[in-house]
Amino acid sequence: MMNAPLIIVGAGHAGGRAALTLREEGYAGRLILIGDELHLPYERPPLSKGVLQGTAELAGCTLCDSERLAELGIEHIAGNPATHLQPQQHRLQLADGQWLAYAGLLLATGGRVRRLPQEQAHVLYLRTHDEALALRSALKAGTRLVVVGGGFIGLEVAATARGLGCEVILLEAGPRLAGRVLPPVISEALLALHRQYGVDVRLNVALESIQTDAVWLVDGQRLPCDLVVVGIGMQPNTELAAAAGLEVGQGIRVDSHLRTSAPGIYAAGDVCEFRLGGEYQRQETWRNAEAQGRHAALNLLGRDVPFEALPGFWSDQYDWGLQAVGVITPLTVSRPLASGGVLLFYLDADQRLQGACGWAPGNSVAKDIKLCERLISAHLSLARASLADPELSLKHLLRG
Ligand SMILES: Cc1cc2nc3c(=O)[nH]c(=O)nc-3n(C[C@H](O)[C@H](O)[C@H](O)COP(=O)(O)OP(=O)(O)OC[C@H]3O[C@@H](n4cnc5c(N)ncnc54)[C@H](O)[C@@H]3O)c2cc1C
C-alpha cells in the first residue's frame, strides 16, 4: 500500500478542505477526491441565502477553481460515487465499476435531506446547489409558499422568500423555532422577527397531507399554496461505511483523532459522530466541516493530534445575524445589547465560560462571539454581574 494514493470520499466542504490541507501540509503523493455531485467542492451556507436571492453564484461558493485543483495535482472524480468499501483490502469501488486501492482514506460523505414519503413536483428540498437553483426559479413574487420545518433551513428559506415577495406560511411541529439548538429567548426573537416580516408562523402543527394546490393540517385546516419547501433535517450518508462494517451510530463513529473503527480510515464533517462534552454527537455546521476536514488531513499525514476545536455556527435571517460558539450549559447569563439584540453566556459550575450565543442586527454580534471564544480559551472565572452588564466590555473581562 506504500505507493497507493490518499483518497477522500465526498467532495463537499470537509472533503475539499481536507484535500487542500493535504497539499498545503506538503503531501506530494497521489491524491484522489471522489464526489457524486458534478460540481467542484463548495460551501453550502450561501445556498439558502445569496444563491436563493440571486445575488451569489456557484463560482463564489467553491473552495477553489478547477485550475487550482489541477495545479495542486488533486484528481477530482466527479459524478461517480464510491459504492463499495473493503477496509481489509484497503480498496474501494466506484459506481462505474473501477476499484481504487488506498493508503489512507477519509470519509466525508455529508448527508442528504430527509424527504417526505411521497414525491411531488411542487415539493422542493434544499441541500445541494442544483436544488437551490430549482428553488430559486420557483420563488417568484406572489408565490404562495408553505415551508415545512422551523429549523435553520426552513427559516432562512422563509426569510429569503419574503425578500423575493412570496407569501409565506411556516409550519413547525414543535413549540418553538429551532428548538433543538437554540435557547428559548432566541427562538422567541426569531418568531417575532419572522412575524414582523409577514411570515405566518404556526407552531405545534402537524401535517396531514400535501395536495397539488394545498397543504392540509391534521386539525382539518387547508392552506392553499403553489409551492412547498420541506426542511425537516438531514440524514447522514453512512451506508458505505456501515456496509463495510465500520462502527456507525447516528453517524460514522470516530475517536478523539477522527479515526473510524477501521485502520487507516478517518471521517469528518456532517457524517461524523464524535464525542463532544462526553456525548457522541454530530455537528451539521460549516465550522465543523472546515475544522474536521483540516484536522483529518493532518492525521492522515500521521500528525496524531486530537480534535479539540470549539463547535460553532451562524445563521442569517433578514438583516439579523445569529452566532454561537462552544457548548450550552444550564447556567446562563443574559446581556442585553444596545442594538436590541442579546448575548447569552453559558458557564460551568466554576463560572468559567463554556459557550455563548448572540443575536443582533447585521453582523454586529460577530465581534462579541470572537471575544467569547477568547474568554472560553482563557478559562477565567467570571462574575455573573459583569457578564450581564452591557456597559462592561468583553475586552475588559479578558484582561481579567
Ligand atoms: C442550505 C444550507 C445552508 C447552510 N447554512 C449554514 C450556515 O449558515 N451556517 C452553518 O454553520 N452551517 C450551514 N450549513 C451547514 C453546512 O453547510 C454543512 O455542515 C457542511 O456543508 C457539511 O459539509 P460536509 O463536507 O460534511 O458535507 P457536504 O457538504 O454535504 O459534502 C458531502 C459530499 O459528499 C457527497 N457524497 C455522499 N456520498 C458519497 C459517495 N458515496 N461517494 C462520493 N461522494 C459522496 C455528497 O453528495 C456531498 O457532495 C448549511 C447547509 C445547507 C444545506
XYZ file of C-alpha atoms and ligand atoms in Angstrom:
453
model
C 0.000 0.000 0.000
C 3.046 2.246 0.241
C 2.516 3.809 -3.179
C -1.261 3.786 -3.086
C -2.949 7.214 -3.039
C -4.737 9.003 -0.249
C -8.419 9.000 -1.128
C -11.202 11.265 0.065
C -14.786 10.158 -0.499
C -17.145 13.126 -0.594
C -16.112 16.243 -2.493
C -18.093 18.650 -0.325
C -16.814 21.140 2.222
C -14.995 18.775 4.612
C -13.609 16.614 1.788
C -12.494 19.599 -0.263
C -10.894 21.289 2.743
C -9.052 18.053 3.581
C -7.671 17.737 0.045
C -6.408 21.333 0.031
C -4.893 20.924 3.504
C -3.034 17.759 2.490
C -1.261 19.748 -0.223
C -0.692 22.801 1.995
C 0.908 20.482 4.546
C 3.315 19.096 1.986
C 1.772 15.785 0.979
C 3.178 15.202 -2.500
C 1.783 11.742 -3.286
C -1.242 10.834 -5.381
C -4.448 12.378 -4.031
C -7.947 11.486 -5.232
C -11.137 13.342 -4.317
C -14.279 11.398 -5.185
C -17.647 13.149 -5.471
C -21.124 12.178 -6.522
C -22.116 15.738 -7.425
C -20.852 17.197 -10.691
C -19.528 20.390 -9.077
C -16.236 21.419 -7.564
C -16.237 21.254 -3.756
C -18.426 24.102 -2.489
C -19.737 25.641 0.707
C -23.451 25.283 1.324
C -24.395 28.275 3.559
C -24.943 30.656 0.594
C -27.474 28.219 -0.906
C -30.275 29.360 1.405
C -29.121 32.989 1.316
C -27.291 34.616 -1.628
C -27.819 31.818 -4.160
C -31.544 31.742 -3.419
C -31.767 35.542 -3.542
C -29.953 35.538 -6.860
C -27.032 37.579 -5.520
C -24.467 34.721 -5.373
C -23.412 32.099 -7.870
C -21.762 28.706 -7.532
C -18.358 30.109 -8.527
C -18.427 32.267 -5.403
C -19.121 29.261 -3.163
C -16.458 26.813 -4.353
C -13.397 26.119 -2.192
C -11.154 26.551 -5.236
C -11.439 26.553 -9.015
C -10.589 23.685 -11.360
C -7.265 25.301 -12.414
C -6.150 25.356 -8.788
C -7.166 21.705 -8.297
C -5.154 20.751 -11.383
C -2.189 22.858 -10.256
C -2.245 21.064 -6.901
C -2.474 17.666 -8.579
C -5.739 16.794 -6.850
C -7.567 14.256 -9.020
C -11.231 15.171 -8.730
C -13.530 12.368 -9.850
C -16.997 13.933 -10.150
C -20.395 12.298 -10.579
C -19.014 8.862 -9.766
C -19.810 7.891 -6.153
C -17.962 5.283 -4.149
C -20.269 2.275 -3.857
C -18.282 -0.393 -2.000
C -15.558 -0.252 0.569
C -13.318 -3.153 1.567
C -11.328 -1.939 4.588
C -9.328 -5.123 4.918
C -8.129 -4.966 1.314
C -7.680 -1.165 1.555
C -9.704 -0.579 -1.581
C -12.985 0.837 -2.741
C -15.150 0.639 -5.810
C -16.833 3.458 -7.710
C -20.217 3.447 -9.459
C -18.506 2.968 -12.842
C -17.042 -0.313 -11.558
C -13.392 0.686 -11.148
C -11.548 -0.334 -7.970
C -9.085 2.005 -6.286
C -6.546 0.979 -3.656
C -5.761 3.498 -0.933
C -3.022 4.053 1.614
C -5.315 6.224 3.746
C -8.985 7.112 3.389
C -11.225 9.938 4.558
C -14.997 9.519 4.521
C -16.608 12.959 4.214
C -19.903 11.924 2.679
C -22.056 14.522 4.465
C -25.769 13.972 4.375
C -28.898 14.207 2.275
C -32.224 15.817 3.097
C -34.873 13.853 4.913
C -37.729 13.502 2.459
C -41.451 13.059 2.875
C -42.579 9.631 1.645
C -44.428 10.903 -1.423
C -42.501 12.764 -4.164
C -44.421 15.639 -5.803
C -43.289 18.158 -8.400
C -44.190 21.236 -6.312
C -42.485 19.899 -3.158
C -38.852 21.024 -3.066
C -35.886 20.429 -0.756
C -32.624 22.258 -0.216
C -29.243 20.651 0.280
C -27.371 20.910 -2.997
C -26.572 23.710 -5.404
C -28.836 22.143 -8.037
C -31.712 22.091 -5.551
C -31.032 25.762 -4.730
C -31.274 26.669 -8.426
C -34.537 24.739 -8.803
C -35.946 26.551 -5.777
C -34.640 29.931 -6.945
C -36.521 29.639 -10.228
C -39.713 28.636 -8.414
C -39.717 31.552 -5.952
C -41.489 34.447 -7.683
C -43.200 37.499 -6.249
C -46.687 36.416 -5.206
C -45.851 32.691 -4.994
C -47.790 31.163 -2.102
C -45.173 29.130 -0.285
C -45.579 26.730 2.617
C -42.341 25.937 4.425
C -42.435 22.717 6.430
C -39.940 22.854 9.295
C -38.875 25.709 11.575
C -35.179 24.811 11.744
C -32.430 26.907 10.160
C -33.002 25.815 6.555
C -36.749 26.427 6.775
C -36.264 29.790 8.482
C -33.635 31.009 6.033
C -35.758 29.928 3.068
C -38.754 31.728 4.590
C -36.713 34.915 5.085
C -35.305 34.820 1.556
C -38.701 34.036 0.050
C -40.259 37.041 1.817
C -37.469 39.175 0.386
C -38.461 37.925 -3.061
C -42.090 38.860 -2.461
C -43.553 35.415 -1.774
C -46.416 34.855 0.661
C -45.037 32.501 3.270
C -46.606 30.177 5.832
C -44.104 28.324 8.013
C -45.140 25.160 9.847
C -43.246 23.917 12.877
C -44.227 20.731 14.715
C -42.535 21.764 17.971
C -43.461 24.511 20.418
C -40.694 26.891 19.262
C -38.416 27.708 16.325
C -35.072 25.866 16.003
C -35.857 24.427 19.434
C -33.318 21.617 19.143
C -30.338 24.000 19.066
C -31.448 27.425 20.276
C -32.309 28.761 23.725
C -35.956 29.850 24.177
C -35.156 33.580 24.262
C -33.629 33.448 20.773
C -36.415 31.213 19.437
C -38.804 33.914 20.657
C -36.799 36.660 18.971
C -36.779 34.688 15.707
C -40.513 34.173 15.915
C -41.117 37.889 16.464
C -38.837 38.829 13.560
C -40.439 36.421 11.099
C -43.918 37.587 12.073
C -42.790 41.211 11.749
C -41.688 40.435 8.177
C -45.075 38.917 7.425
C -44.412 35.185 7.691
C -47.437 33.332 9.018
C -45.619 31.105 11.536
C -47.635 28.225 13.003
C -46.140 26.333 15.935
C -47.248 22.922 17.296
C -48.828 21.914 13.996
C -48.847 18.535 12.310
C -49.021 17.955 8.589
C -51.793 15.690 7.330
C -51.090 15.685 3.572
C -49.791 17.732 0.677
C -52.087 18.140 -2.337
C -51.199 19.859 -5.618
C -52.859 23.124 -4.564
C -52.831 22.993 -0.765
C -51.365 21.623 2.416
C -53.720 20.008 4.925
C -53.064 20.013 8.650
C -54.270 17.251 10.978
C -56.645 19.710 12.664
C -58.507 19.972 9.345
C -57.121 23.329 8.163
C -56.448 23.699 4.453
C -53.601 26.039 3.476
C -53.760 26.906 -0.239
C -50.310 27.125 -1.836
C -48.334 26.941 -5.079
C -45.108 25.553 -3.658
C -43.920 23.607 -0.624
C -40.358 23.583 0.715
C -39.557 20.848 3.188
C -36.732 21.426 5.669
C -37.073 18.638 8.224
C -33.426 17.802 8.731
C -30.863 15.607 7.090
C -29.794 12.015 7.104
C -26.068 11.309 7.242
C -24.683 9.285 4.331
C -23.385 6.395 6.427
C -24.373 3.493 4.148
C -20.949 2.983 2.540
C -19.268 2.814 5.960
C -21.975 0.681 7.560
C -21.931 -1.880 4.750
C -18.145 -2.137 5.145
C -18.582 -2.986 8.831
C -17.383 0.330 10.290
C -18.932 1.345 13.577
C -21.887 3.637 12.928
C -24.213 5.306 15.441
C -26.050 8.487 14.395
C -23.099 8.992 12.075
C -19.790 7.300 11.305
C -18.319 6.925 14.756
C -14.793 8.257 15.303
C -12.406 8.527 18.243
C -10.711 11.658 19.527
C -8.409 11.660 16.463
C -11.269 11.310 13.935
C -10.265 7.675 13.326
C -13.114 5.318 12.473
C -13.182 1.754 13.770
C -11.268 0.584 10.643
C -7.493 1.132 10.469
C -6.384 3.938 8.155
C -9.920 5.301 7.673
C -10.970 8.704 9.050
C -14.307 10.529 8.951
C -15.099 14.263 9.049
C -17.972 16.722 8.680
C -21.729 16.230 8.903
C -21.416 12.443 8.593
C -19.068 12.088 11.530
C -20.206 11.202 15.034
C -17.678 12.226 17.669
C -17.564 12.844 21.385
C -18.268 16.393 22.468
C -18.566 17.063 26.190
C -18.729 13.320 26.847
C -21.640 12.635 24.471
C -21.473 11.240 20.960
C -22.998 13.715 18.551
C -22.837 15.034 15.023
C -22.409 18.697 14.151
C -24.087 19.908 10.980
C -22.182 23.164 10.649
C -19.775 24.975 8.360
C -17.308 25.407 11.179
C -17.227 21.708 11.955
C -16.789 20.709 8.303
C -13.954 23.212 7.985
C -12.183 22.195 11.219
C -12.623 18.439 10.888
C -11.691 18.402 7.194
C -8.466 20.189 8.028
C -7.842 18.049 11.083
C -8.453 14.699 9.406
C -5.923 15.714 6.743
C -3.287 16.324 9.411
C -3.932 12.948 10.989
C -3.891 11.214 7.597
C -0.352 12.564 7.434
C 0.450 10.895 10.757
C 0.405 14.013 12.965
C -1.628 12.168 15.590
C -3.367 15.239 17.061
C -6.638 15.024 18.985
C -9.573 17.024 17.624
C -10.419 19.714 20.159
C -11.874 22.586 18.140
C -14.747 24.537 19.635
C -18.070 23.992 17.899
C -19.981 26.935 16.488
C -22.480 28.061 13.878
C -24.224 31.076 12.419
C -27.425 31.868 10.607
C -28.503 34.996 8.729
C -32.159 35.897 8.514
C -33.423 39.175 7.018
C -30.965 41.765 8.334
C -30.252 39.918 11.579
C -27.431 37.544 12.429
C -27.171 34.697 14.882
C -23.875 33.254 16.050
C -22.962 30.637 18.616
C -19.734 29.165 19.896
C -18.863 26.465 22.430
C -21.386 24.390 24.304
C -24.630 25.158 26.073
C -24.707 24.611 29.844
C -27.605 25.042 32.302
C -26.000 28.142 33.904
C -26.979 31.039 31.647
C -26.339 34.756 31.938
C -28.052 37.151 29.560
C -26.705 40.539 28.402
C -28.988 42.925 26.508
C -27.220 44.634 23.607
C -27.619 48.290 22.699
C -28.550 47.188 19.173
C -31.690 45.493 20.509
C -30.082 42.067 20.347
C -28.991 39.777 23.117
C -25.883 37.857 24.128
C -26.176 34.695 26.220
C -23.264 33.266 28.165
C -23.089 29.636 29.284
C -20.992 28.972 32.380
C -19.813 25.872 34.198
C -20.059 25.442 37.976
C -16.763 27.362 38.391
C -18.172 30.342 36.454
C -15.893 29.663 33.501
C -17.354 30.420 30.103
C -18.196 27.296 28.075
C -20.315 28.770 25.319
C -22.092 31.869 24.025
C -24.910 32.665 21.656
C -25.702 36.074 20.223
C -28.461 37.586 18.125
C -28.162 41.102 16.760
C -28.663 43.215 13.633
C -26.373 42.588 10.659
C -23.082 41.001 11.516
C -22.625 43.048 14.677
C -22.621 40.074 17.050
C -19.586 38.500 15.340
C -17.154 40.689 17.293
C -18.690 39.677 20.633
C -18.658 35.990 19.737
C -14.963 36.218 18.758
C -14.236 37.721 22.193
C -16.321 34.993 23.856
C -14.198 32.429 22.057
C -11.130 34.014 23.615
C -12.825 34.083 27.023
C -13.619 30.358 26.698
C -9.974 29.590 25.862
C -8.757 31.780 28.738
C -10.622 29.601 31.325
C -11.182 32.660 33.510
C -13.669 32.591 36.326
C -16.175 35.360 35.508
C -18.583 37.306 37.683
C -22.153 36.867 36.503
C -22.951 40.522 37.187
C -20.077 41.635 34.925
C -21.235 39.373 32.114
C -24.766 40.716 32.385
C -23.638 44.353 32.324
C -23.740 45.769 28.765
C -21.564 48.696 29.893
C -18.646 46.387 30.697
C -16.741 45.451 27.551
C -15.811 41.820 26.972
C -12.279 43.019 26.198
C -12.135 44.344 29.733
C -13.204 40.935 31.111
C -10.499 39.277 29.011
C -7.865 41.400 30.684
C -9.007 39.726 33.926
C -28.754 25.218 2.538
C -27.753 25.097 3.634
C -27.392 26.221 4.369
C -26.464 26.119 5.412
N -26.155 27.228 6.129
C -25.287 27.141 7.157
C -24.966 28.285 7.928
O -25.464 29.382 7.708
N -24.081 28.137 8.953
C -23.506 26.937 9.250
O -22.722 26.841 10.198
N -23.781 25.821 8.511
C -24.660 25.900 7.481
N -24.958 24.788 6.731
C -24.326 23.504 7.086
C -23.016 23.284 6.341
O -23.096 23.707 5.045
C -22.698 21.777 6.395
O -22.498 21.449 7.741
C -21.475 21.405 5.559
O -21.759 21.586 4.210
C -21.068 19.962 5.803
O -20.007 19.645 4.980
P -19.661 18.122 4.638
O -18.485 18.173 3.751
O -19.632 17.326 5.859
O -20.915 17.597 3.835
P -21.388 18.021 2.375
O -21.115 19.472 2.142
O -22.796 17.542 2.283
O -20.460 17.171 1.397
C -20.549 15.782 1.288
C -20.432 15.417 -0.162
O -20.219 14.026 -0.288
C -21.034 13.523 -1.339
N -21.184 12.063 -1.201
C -22.017 11.395 -0.389
N -21.848 10.042 -0.546
C -20.862 9.889 -1.473
C -20.242 8.756 -2.051
N -20.582 7.510 -1.706
N -19.291 8.941 -2.984
C -18.922 10.213 -3.334
N -19.480 11.323 -2.811
C -20.449 11.170 -1.899
C -22.302 14.338 -1.137
O -23.167 14.282 -2.243
C -21.701 15.720 -0.936
O -21.385 16.313 -2.163
C -25.888 24.862 5.703
C -26.257 23.721 4.945
C -27.186 23.843 3.948
C -27.590 22.610 3.171
